[in-house]
Amino acid sequence: MTDALGYRAKFGVLGPSTNTIVQPDFDDLRPAGVTNHYSRIIIQNAAAISDETFMQGTLEIDRCTEDAVKGVLTCAPDYLVMGMSAVTFYGGAEGAAGWKRNIEEIAGLKISTGSESVVAALKTLGGIRKVAVLSPYYPVANAEVARFLSDHGFETVRDIPLRCPSWQAIAQVQPHTIREAVKEIDGDDVDAIVQVGTNLSMVKLAAQLELTLAKPVIAINAATYWHALRAYGIKDRMAGCGRLLEEY
């Protein structure tokens, strides 16, 4: 029997319990007949005050992810979408592939991750070799993002880690702060702007910045959901959320 609302696809979304941006973002992006079923990775609102504490916090999320996978499987999803990005970049291309493979083995389902979605977006948009990266992370995690992108042939020219002091604080970053950060890392030597960190609200703002900067601005939540739709064979396009969803 077909699900009454998710008659095209039921997506199991995995995200930290402290994250308040992924769920509304993904719901804004879903086409008719696709439903999102958020499974919370239960964590506390960790204080991130250094490279070390940030990494410890993200690794704690990683350790708790398996339980969230098992929980969402009880609604019989068709496909999984990762709503937490940092750990999906760790260890370069090889580490990221291994992380994804482990989740898919546990779930018996395919999953779209933030790291692979960003690379797929960059390749799909075309003509991109040099990027600038914005994150709510600490420098140690930005270095992991740059390493992963380098493994896939993309050079990170500049980056800004906003050093948000807790997981909840990421969602409190306001648009003017993001605009100023993008202005700082942009330049004629940059082909595209990449934003990572799923609790940073940037989907609609990225679409606006694409128009003013005349270059791709990739918000990770838009890229990840786009990747999930296309990987599952859903080709619907959506206006107002950036070129990826509008054109590809």
XYZ file of N, CA and C in Angstrom:
744
model
N 0.841 -1.194 0.000
C 0.000 0.000 0.000
C 0.877 1.245 0.000
N 0.464 2.257 -0.748
C 1.213 3.508 -0.832
C 0.831 4.432 0.313
N 1.831 5.089 0.888
C 1.575 6.051 1.949
C 0.678 7.172 1.428
N -0.296 7.598 2.217
C -1.274 8.578 1.751
C -0.655 9.940 1.436
N 0.351 10.341 2.193
C 1.003 11.627 1.948
C 2.354 11.473 1.259
N 3.129 10.471 1.678
C 4.436 10.237 1.061
C 4.335 9.233 -0.059
N 3.477 9.514 -1.020
C 3.207 8.534 -2.069
C 4.306 8.487 -3.127
N 5.213 9.455 -3.107
C 6.370 9.408 -4.013
C 7.630 8.965 -3.269
N 7.775 9.416 -2.044
C 8.932 9.025 -1.243
C 8.748 9.446 0.201
N 9.225 8.608 1.105
C 9.341 8.968 2.516
C 10.833 9.074 2.830
N 11.273 10.266 3.192
C 12.675 10.493 3.525
C 12.859 10.435 5.040
N 13.784 9.618 5.485
C 14.192 9.616 6.879
C 15.327 10.613 7.045
N 15.110 11.638 7.847
C 16.096 12.709 8.032
C 16.767 12.540 9.393
N 18.086 12.504 9.392
C 18.847 12.339 10.628
C 19.484 13.664 11.001
N 19.169 14.190 12.187
C 19.734 15.465 12.591
C 19.871 15.570 14.095
N 20.849 16.352 14.560
C 21.026 16.535 16.002
C 19.776 17.108 16.658
N 19.519 16.701 17.886
C 18.322 17.164 18.591
C 18.376 18.660 18.878
N 19.566 19.250 18.837
C 19.724 20.684 19.067
C 19.501 21.510 17.805
N 19.363 20.859 16.673
C 19.284 21.557 15.384
C 17.844 21.987 15.105
N 17.644 23.290 14.908
C 16.295 23.819 14.656
C 16.114 24.358 13.241
N 17.126 24.199 12.389
C 17.081 24.745 11.038
C 16.801 23.682 9.982
N 17.390 22.507 10.113
C 17.241 21.470 9.082
C 15.788 21.100 8.832
N 15.052 20.836 9.895
C 13.676 20.364 9.721
C 12.811 21.354 8.942
N 12.762 22.645 9.329
C 11.972 23.579 8.520
C 12.543 23.795 7.119
N 13.878 23.806 6.999
C 14.471 23.951 5.666
C 14.041 22.821 4.742
N 14.186 21.606 5.195
C 13.843 20.458 4.354
C 12.347 20.413 4.046
N 11.514 20.810 4.995
C 10.076 20.842 4.725
C 9.730 21.907 3.679
N 10.471 23.025 3.697
C 10.250 24.058 2.679
C 10.637 23.563 1.284
N 11.556 22.624 1.216
C 12.098 22.169 -0.070
C 11.385 20.950 -0.641
N 10.542 20.321 0.128
C 9.960 19.058 -0.345
C 8.826 19.304 -1.346
N 8.819 18.574 -2.441
C 7.706 18.664 -3.392
C 6.523 17.822 -2.910
N 5.381 18.022 -3.550
C 4.191 17.242 -3.197
C 4.467 15.756 -3.352
N 3.973 14.981 -2.408
C 4.135 13.535 -2.463
C 5.395 13.023 -1.803
N 6.232 13.934 -1.288
C 7.440 13.555 -0.557
C 7.275 14.029 0.883
N 7.533 13.156 1.843
C 7.427 13.535 3.248
C 8.755 13.307 3.954
N 9.031 14.161 4.944
C 10.263 14.091 5.728
C 9.953 13.613 7.135
N 10.750 12.697 7.623
C 10.510 12.113 8.943
C 11.784 12.248 9.763
N 11.779 13.281 10.628
C 12.979 13.700 11.340
C 13.248 12.779 12.525
N 14.436 12.221 12.563
C 14.866 11.378 13.671
C 15.993 12.087 14.407
N 15.748 12.421 15.652
C 16.697 13.245 16.407
C 17.858 12.424 16.974
N 19.055 12.916 16.691
C 20.269 12.372 17.293
C 20.393 13.063 18.650
N 20.111 12.339 19.717
C 19.971 12.951 21.029
C 21.327 13.356 21.594
N 21.505 14.667 21.750
C 22.727 15.223 22.327
C 22.358 16.414 23.201
N 23.314 16.879 23.978
C 23.136 18.088 24.768
C 23.684 19.280 23.989
N 23.316 20.488 24.432
C 23.774 21.700 23.769
C 25.220 21.986 24.165
N 26.131 21.237 23.558
C 27.536 21.268 23.953
C 28.147 22.645 23.775
N 29.019 23.025 24.719
C 29.798 24.253 24.586
C 31.001 23.968 23.697
N 31.145 24.769 22.662
C 32.290 24.626 21.762
C 33.134 25.887 21.905
N 34.227 25.797 22.643
C 35.032 26.979 22.920
C 36.463 26.840 22.402
N 36.733 25.771 21.674
C 38.069 25.543 21.131
C 37.977 24.493 20.035
N 39.050 24.329 19.292
C 39.111 23.262 18.301
C 38.817 21.913 18.944
N 39.401 21.688 20.108
C 39.273 20.385 20.765
C 37.834 20.114 21.203
N 37.190 21.087 21.825
C 35.822 20.852 22.294
C 34.855 20.745 21.130
N 35.116 21.493 20.039
C 34.251 21.365 18.871
C 34.337 19.953 18.307
N 35.540 19.446 18.135
C 35.700 18.105 17.582
C 35.078 17.053 18.496
N 35.267 17.208 19.798
C 34.664 16.258 20.734
C 33.149 16.257 20.611
N 32.569 17.450 20.442
C 31.117 17.551 20.312
C 30.599 16.886 19.055
N 31.293 17.098 17.930
C 30.831 16.479 16.686
C 30.996 14.967 16.723
N 32.046 14.509 17.365
C 32.248 13.053 17.459
C 31.209 12.409 18.376
N 30.713 13.167 19.357
C 29.622 12.668 20.194
C 28.351 12.506 19.350
N 28.089 13.457 18.465
C 26.950 13.322 17.551
C 27.120 12.066 16.703
N 28.329 11.868 16.206
C 28.608 10.686 15.381
C 28.289 9.402 16.139
N 28.713 9.343 17.402
C 28.495 8.131 18.197
C 27.011 7.851 18.435
N 26.190 8.897 18.426
C 24.758 8.740 18.710
C 23.910 8.570 17.450
N 24.547 8.622 16.289
C 23.785 8.590 15.042
C 23.123 7.242 14.796
N 23.786 6.164 15.170
C 23.227 4.838 14.884
C 21.852 4.650 15.521
N 21.674 5.147 16.736
C 20.366 5.023 17.386
C 19.293 5.783 16.619
N 19.640 6.951 16.084
C 18.670 7.720 15.294
C 18.316 6.996 14.010
N 19.297 6.341 13.412
C 19.030 5.541 12.206
C 18.029 4.442 12.528
N 18.281 3.712 13.594
C 17.394 2.608 13.962
C 15.989 3.111 14.299
N 15.918 4.297 14.898
C 14.616 4.852 15.235
C 13.794 5.204 14.012
N 14.420 5.845 13.025
C 13.655 6.275 11.858
C 13.251 5.097 10.978
N 13.973 4.001 11.063
C 13.630 2.837 10.240
C 12.250 2.281 10.568
N 11.736 2.586 11.761
C 10.434 2.042 12.147
C 9.275 2.649 11.362
N 9.513 3.770 10.651
C 8.454 4.333 9.797
C 8.616 3.877 8.348
N 9.573 2.964 8.123
C 9.806 2.390 6.794
C 10.101 3.453 5.734
N 11.140 4.275 5.955
C 11.491 5.275 4.941
C 12.049 4.618 3.688
N 12.014 5.358 2.596
C 12.549 4.865 1.329
C 14.003 5.266 1.125
N 14.412 6.346 1.801
C 15.734 6.915 1.562
C 16.096 7.744 2.785
N 17.396 7.877 3.066
C 17.844 8.668 4.206
C 18.550 9.943 3.755
N 18.405 10.995 4.567
C 19.046 12.279 4.301
C 19.749 12.708 5.583
N 21.044 12.998 5.482
C 21.804 13.394 6.665
C 21.671 14.884 6.906
N 21.168 15.257 8.080
C 20.970 16.655 8.423
C 22.045 17.193 9.352
N 23.206 16.608 9.338
C 24.363 17.089 10.094
C 25.563 16.928 9.193
N 26.358 17.980 9.027
C 27.364 17.923 7.962
C 28.793 17.697 8.405
N 29.194 18.170 9.574
C 30.614 18.195 9.918
C 31.284 16.828 9.769
N 30.722 15.799 10.415
C 31.398 14.496 10.416
C 31.444 13.868 9.032
N 30.581 14.311 8.125
C 30.569 13.725 6.778
C 31.751 14.200 5.941
N 32.509 15.197 6.442
C 33.706 15.680 5.757
C 34.993 15.077 6.332
N 34.925 14.504 7.511
C 36.141 14.109 8.220
C 36.871 12.972 7.512
N 38.192 13.090 7.479
C 39.011 12.023 6.908
C 39.163 12.081 5.408
N 38.843 13.230 4.817
C 38.976 13.359 3.370
C 37.972 12.493 2.628
N 38.221 12.300 1.347
C 37.297 11.527 0.512
C 37.140 10.101 1.028
N 38.236 9.498 1.453
C 38.173 8.102 1.922
C 37.395 7.988 3.225
N 37.657 8.902 4.153
C 36.945 8.866 5.426
C 35.457 9.106 5.255
N 35.110 10.049 4.385
C 33.699 10.358 4.144
C 32.977 9.176 3.507
N 33.643 8.521 2.571
C 33.032 7.357 1.916
C 32.818 6.229 2.912
N 33.769 6.049 3.813
C 33.633 5.005 4.819
C 32.505 5.297 5.790
N 32.354 6.564 6.172
C 31.276 6.946 7.078
C 29.926 6.665 6.429
N 29.777 7.069 5.183
C 28.518 6.849 4.475
C 28.221 5.358 4.336
N 29.234 4.601 3.980
C 29.057 3.158 3.796
C 28.581 2.492 5.089
N 29.110 2.920 6.236
C 28.712 2.351 7.517
C 27.243 2.621 7.812
N 26.788 3.847 7.576
C 25.384 4.178 7.820
C 24.475 3.371 6.895
N 24.853 3.251 5.636
C 24.029 2.502 4.687
C 23.967 1.022 5.038
N 25.037 0.487 5.591
C 25.015 -0.915 6.015
C 24.104 -1.113 7.216
N 24.121 -0.172 8.146
C 23.242 -0.252 9.310
C 21.779 -0.151 8.892
N 21.504 0.768 7.973
C 20.121 1.061 7.596
C 19.561 0.136 6.530
N 20.436 -0.375 5.669
C 19.947 -1.108 4.505
C 19.296 -0.186 3.500
N 19.657 1.115 3.572
C 19.117 2.132 2.671
C 20.245 3.035 2.209
N 20.046 3.712 1.096
C 20.986 4.714 0.628
C 20.765 6.015 1.407
N 21.836 6.832 1.472
C 21.754 8.097 2.183
C 22.472 9.186 1.402
N 21.949 10.402 1.455
C 22.637 11.579 0.923
C 23.290 12.304 2.086
N 24.592 12.601 1.954
C 25.320 13.321 2.995
C 25.690 14.717 2.496
N 25.961 15.597 3.439
C 26.309 16.959 3.076
C 27.563 17.054 2.232
N 28.589 16.290 2.587
C 29.861 16.383 1.881
C 29.721 15.967 0.418
N 29.122 14.818 0.174
C 28.988 14.367 -1.217
C 28.036 15.271 -1.997
N 27.058 15.858 -1.314
C 26.098 16.733 -1.981
C 26.757 18.022 -2.447
N 27.667 18.563 -1.634
C 28.392 19.769 -2.025
C 29.234 19.504 -3.268
N 29.949 18.383 -3.274
C 30.773 18.038 -4.442
C 29.902 17.827 -5.674
N 28.786 17.123 -5.507
C 27.876 16.903 -6.636
C 27.340 18.229 -7.162
N 27.039 19.161 -6.251
C 26.541 20.474 -6.661
C 27.600 21.244 -7.439
N 28.826 21.256 -6.949
C 29.912 21.964 -7.625
C 30.152 21.402 -9.025
N 30.123 20.087 -9.140
C 30.342 19.459 -10.447
C 29.163 19.713 -11.386
N 27.966 19.706 -10.854
C 26.778 19.929 -11.678
C 26.733 21.363 -12.208
N 27.054 22.318 -11.361
C 27.037 23.716 -11.777
C 28.137 24.007 -12.798
N 29.240 23.320 -12.674
C 30.292 23.370 -13.697
C 31.171 24.610 -13.657
N 32.398 24.463 -14.160
C 33.316 25.576 -14.274
C 33.873 26.070 -12.950
N 33.803 25.255 -11.918
C 34.229 25.667 -10.580
C 35.477 24.889 -10.169
N 36.504 25.614 -9.775
C 37.720 24.991 -9.272
C 38.149 25.587 -7.929
N 37.870 26.873 -7.739
C 38.281 27.546 -6.517
C 37.056 28.031 -5.746
N 37.027 27.724 -4.456
C 35.861 28.062 -3.645
C 36.287 28.797 -2.380
N 35.328 29.471 -1.777
C 35.475 30.036 -0.438
C 34.422 29.383 0.443
N 34.802 29.076 1.676
C 33.932 28.294 2.566
C 33.562 29.090 3.813
N 32.281 29.082 4.130
C 31.752 29.679 5.349
C 31.152 28.586 6.213
N 31.470 28.598 7.503
C 30.925 27.594 8.417
C 30.696 28.203 9.797
N 29.882 27.534 10.629
C 29.767 27.921 12.031
C 30.797 27.195 12.890
N 31.666 26.422 12.254
C 32.618 25.544 12.921
C 33.775 26.305 13.570
N 34.745 25.506 14.040
C 36.048 25.992 14.475
C 37.072 25.636 13.399
N 38.245 26.266 13.402
C 39.210 26.067 12.313
C 39.553 24.617 12.017
N 39.614 23.772 13.042
C 39.980 22.377 12.820
C 38.988 21.679 11.890
N 37.709 22.014 12.002
C 36.702 21.385 11.140
C 36.726 22.000 9.744
N 36.992 23.298 9.644
C 37.147 23.906 8.321
C 38.294 23.256 7.558
N 39.350 22.910 8.267
C 40.477 22.228 7.622
C 40.047 20.882 7.053
N 39.149 20.194 7.750
C 38.635 18.913 7.246
C 37.790 19.123 5.989
N 37.013 20.199 5.973
C 36.221 20.510 4.781
C 37.135 20.787 3.598
N 38.163 21.592 3.819
C 39.109 21.921 2.745
C 39.828 20.676 2.244
N 40.182 19.791 3.160
C 40.846 18.538 2.763
C 39.936 17.690 1.892
N 38.682 17.567 2.298
C 37.725 16.781 1.524
C 37.539 17.380 0.134
N 37.361 18.690 0.062
C 37.168 19.338 -1.237
C 38.400 19.188 -2.112
N 39.580 19.278 -1.508
C 40.822 19.105 -2.263
C 40.915 17.712 -2.864
N 40.476 16.712 -2.099
C 40.486 15.331 -2.604
C 39.623 15.184 -3.847
N 38.652 16.078 -3.992
C 37.752 16.028 -5.145
C 38.091 17.083 -6.195
N 39.247 17.727 -6.033
C 39.733 18.631 -7.070
C 39.359 20.089 -6.916
N 38.876 20.490 -5.728
C 38.475 21.875 -5.506
C 39.397 22.526 -4.473
N 39.892 23.708 -4.807
C 40.794 24.438 -3.917
C 40.003 25.429 -3.070
N 40.236 25.393 -1.772
C 39.628 26.379 -0.878
C 40.560 27.573 -0.778
N 40.158 28.682 -1.385
C 40.985 29.890 -1.432
C 40.971 30.613 -0.087
N 39.788 30.756 0.483
C 39.617 31.400 1.787
C 38.481 30.723 2.533
N 38.502 30.871 3.844
C 37.394 30.332 4.640
C 37.231 31.139 5.910
N 36.016 31.084 6.446
C 35.721 31.695 7.740
C 35.007 30.674 8.615
N 35.578 30.338 9.772
C 34.844 29.576 10.782
C 34.248 30.574 11.779
N 32.950 30.595 11.916
C 32.304 31.580 12.786
C 32.495 31.287 14.278
N 32.985 30.100 14.577
C 33.278 29.727 15.971
C 32.062 29.914 16.882
N 30.929 29.404 16.463
C 29.725 29.498 17.297
C 29.960 28.749 18.610
N 29.570 29.335 19.744
C 29.941 28.790 21.051
C 29.119 27.597 21.531
N 28.056 27.258 20.837
C 27.260 26.074 21.193
C 26.472 25.648 19.968
N 25.862 24.466 20.039
C 25.075 23.985 18.893
C 23.854 24.881 18.667
N 23.165 25.262 19.731
C 21.996 26.120 19.568
C 22.372 27.502 19.039
N 23.556 27.969 19.388
C 23.994 29.295 18.959
C 24.156 29.390 17.446
N 24.382 28.262 16.792
C 24.532 28.271 15.326
C 23.249 28.797 14.678
N 22.113 28.340 15.175
C 20.820 28.760 14.604
C 20.498 30.209 14.912
N 21.239 30.842 15.800
C 20.983 32.228 16.186
C 21.778 33.228 15.354
N 22.636 32.740 14.460
C 23.403 33.635 13.593
C 22.444 34.331 12.628
N 22.514 35.639 12.578
C 21.570 36.431 11.790
C 22.084 36.695 10.376
N 21.175 37.010 9.435
C 21.569 37.207 8.038
C 22.663 38.251 7.832
N 22.660 39.338 8.606
C 23.674 40.376 8.386
C 25.075 39.858 8.685
N 25.186 38.963 9.669
C 26.487 38.363 9.981
C 26.959 37.490 8.834
N 26.047 36.739 8.273
C 26.395 35.871 7.146
C 26.788 36.698 5.932
N 26.043 37.758 5.669
C 26.367 38.622 4.522
C 27.776 39.202 4.648
N 28.114 39.665 5.839
C 29.433 40.248 6.049
C 30.532 39.194 5.884
N 30.271 37.989 6.350
C 31.256 36.915 6.217
C 31.458 36.545 4.753
N 30.366 36.470 3.996
C 30.464 36.164 2.570
C 31.240 37.252 1.848
N 30.984 38.494 2.203
C 31.705 39.617 1.582
C 33.208 39.497 1.844
N 33.563 39.044 3.034
C 34.972 38.923 3.409
C 35.697 37.821 2.642
N 35.025 36.716 2.369
C 35.707 35.597 1.708
C 35.566 35.608 0.189
N 34.662 36.420 -0.327
C 34.465 36.454 -1.775
C 35.593 37.237 -2.451
N 35.719 37.023 -3.750
C 36.710 37.759 -4.527
C 36.733 37.269 -5.957
N 37.477 37.964 -6.799
C 37.572 37.567 -8.202
C 38.264 36.218 -8.375
N 38.995 35.791 -7.358
C 39.696 34.509 -7.424
C 38.847 33.345 -6.922
N 37.576 33.608 -6.656
C 36.665 32.580 -6.127
C 35.561 32.309 -7.136
N 35.384 31.040 -7.494
C 34.352 30.653 -8.458
C 32.998 30.421 -7.801
N 32.996 30.055 -6.527
C 31.744 29.746 -5.832
C 31.939 29.883 -4.332
N 30.853 30.188 -3.645
C 30.825 30.221 -2.184
C 30.138 28.946 -1.704
N 30.720 28.297 -0.702
C 30.142 27.084 -0.122
C 29.886 27.316 1.359
N 28.649 27.104 1.788
C 28.303 27.187 3.211
C 28.044 25.789 3.741
N 28.703 25.456 4.845
C 28.475 24.179 5.511
C 27.990 24.448 6.932
N 27.499 23.397 7.589
C 26.921 23.559 8.921
C 25.420 23.678 8.812
N 24.720 22.572 9.047
C 23.296 22.502 8.714
C 22.390 23.324 9.627
N 22.893 23.744 10.789
C 22.061 24.552 11.694
C 22.234 26.046 11.443
N 22.978 26.384 10.389
C 23.126 27.775 9.964
C 22.088 28.058 8.886
N 21.236 29.039 9.116
C 20.126 29.299 8.199
C 20.602 30.111 7.002
N 20.610 29.482 5.800
C 21.151 30.199 4.655
C 20.515 29.837 3.319
N 19.516 28.996 3.265
C 18.960 28.570 1.979
C 18.446 29.754 1.168
N 17.547 30.542 1.728
C 16.973 31.665 0.989
C 18.004 32.770 0.775
N 18.845 33.014 1.771
C 19.876 34.035 1.642
C 20.882 33.671 0.558
N 21.246 32.399 0.462
C 22.180 31.960 -0.579
C 21.608 32.230 -1.966
N 20.314 31.992 -2.128
C 19.670 32.253 -3.423
C 19.738 33.733 -3.773
N 19.558 34.594 -2.784
C 19.661 36.038 -3.019
C 21.093 36.439 -3.358
N 22.054 35.868 -2.643
C 23.458 36.208 -2.868
C 23.941 35.747 -4.238
N 23.394 34.652 -4.733
C 23.757 34.215 -6.085
C 23.459 35.296 -7.113
N 22.371 35.991 -6.928
C 21.979 37.038 -7.869
C 22.882 38.261 -7.751
N 23.202 38.650 -6.523
C 24.013 39.853 -6.339
C 25.485 39.611 -6.652
N 25.974 38.407 -6.375
C 27.392 38.105 -6.610
C 27.654 37.551 -8.004
N 26.596 37.118 -8.686
C 26.712 36.534 -10.032
C 27.647 35.331 -10.046
N 27.516 34.489 -9.011
C 28.258 33.232 -8.955
C 27.504 32.273 -8.038
N 27.764 30.979 -8.137
C 27.053 30.027 -7.279
C 27.339 30.250 -5.798
N 26.290 30.201 -5.006
C 26.393 30.224 -3.551
C 25.635 28.997 -3.057
N 26.359 28.034 -2.568
C 25.770 26.731 -2.239
C 25.504 26.634 -0.745
N 24.240 26.594 -0.377
C 23.835 26.348 1.007
C 23.710 24.841 1.192
N 24.321 24.316 2.225
C 24.418 22.866 2.344
C 23.059 22.192 2.486
N 22.093 22.828 3.139
C 20.789 22.181 3.265
C 20.087 22.071 1.912
N 20.214 23.106 1.092
C 19.636 23.041 -0.249
C 20.338 21.985 -1.088
N 21.665 21.931 -1.006
C 22.425 20.951 -1.790
C 22.102 19.527 -1.364
N 21.989 19.303 -0.058
C 21.733 17.944 0.429
C 20.347 17.461 0.034
N 19.355 18.337 0.167
C 18.000 17.912 -0.190
C 17.870 17.738 -1.701
N 18.504 18.624 -2.459
C 18.550 18.470 -3.926
C 19.160 17.128 -4.295
N 20.258 16.787 -3.648
C 20.935 15.526 -3.946
C 20.026 14.342 -3.639
N 19.337 14.403 -2.501
C 18.441 13.302 -2.128
C 17.316 13.132 -3.142
N 16.703 14.231 -3.535
C 15.622 14.155 -4.527
C 16.117 13.540 -5.825
N 17.232 14.048 -6.325
C 17.729 13.573 -7.615
C 18.221 12.128 -7.524
N 18.860 11.771 -6.415
C 19.335 10.398 -6.246
C 18.171 9.416 -6.200
N 17.028 9.886 -5.685
C 15.857 9.011 -5.614
C 15.020 9.072 -6.892
N 15.428 9.905 -7.843
C 14.742 9.957 -9.131
C 13.639 10.983 -9.228
N 13.591 11.924 -8.276
C 12.565 12.967 -8.295
C 13.175 14.213 -8.906
N 12.612 14.689 -10.003
C 13.225 15.744 -10.809
C 12.550 17.109 -10.675
N 11.593 17.244 -9.777
C 10.885 18.518 -9.613
C 11.870 19.660 -9.383
N 11.555 20.820 -9.959
C 12.368 22.004 -9.736
C 11.599 23.008 -8.898
N 12.353 23.850 -8.188
C 11.724 24.792 -7.263
C 12.372 26.160 -7.398
N 11.588 27.187 -7.521
C 12.100 28.552 -7.633
C 12.360 29.145 -6.256
N 13.327 30.056 -6.189
C 13.561 30.817 -4.980
C 14.531 30.222 -3.994
N 15.085 29.063 -4.328
C 15.989 28.389 -3.392
C 17.355 28.111 -4.010
N 17.703 28.848 -5.056
C 19.011 28.699 -5.660
C 18.983 27.930 -6.969
N 20.087 28.095 -7.723
C 20.156 27.521 -9.065
C 20.034 26.002 -9.077
N 20.590 25.336 -8.084
C 20.533 23.879 -8.082
C 19.106 23.366 -8.225
N 18.242 23.872 -7.361
C 16.855 23.409 -7.355
C 16.029 24.019 -8.475
N 16.467 25.153 -9.007
C 15.735 25.800 -10.086
C 16.062 25.208 -11.446
N 17.323 24.812 -11.653
C 17.788 24.473 -12.990
C 18.217 23.025 -13.196
N 18.522 22.296 -12.117
C 19.123 20.967 -12.286
C 18.346 19.874 -11.544
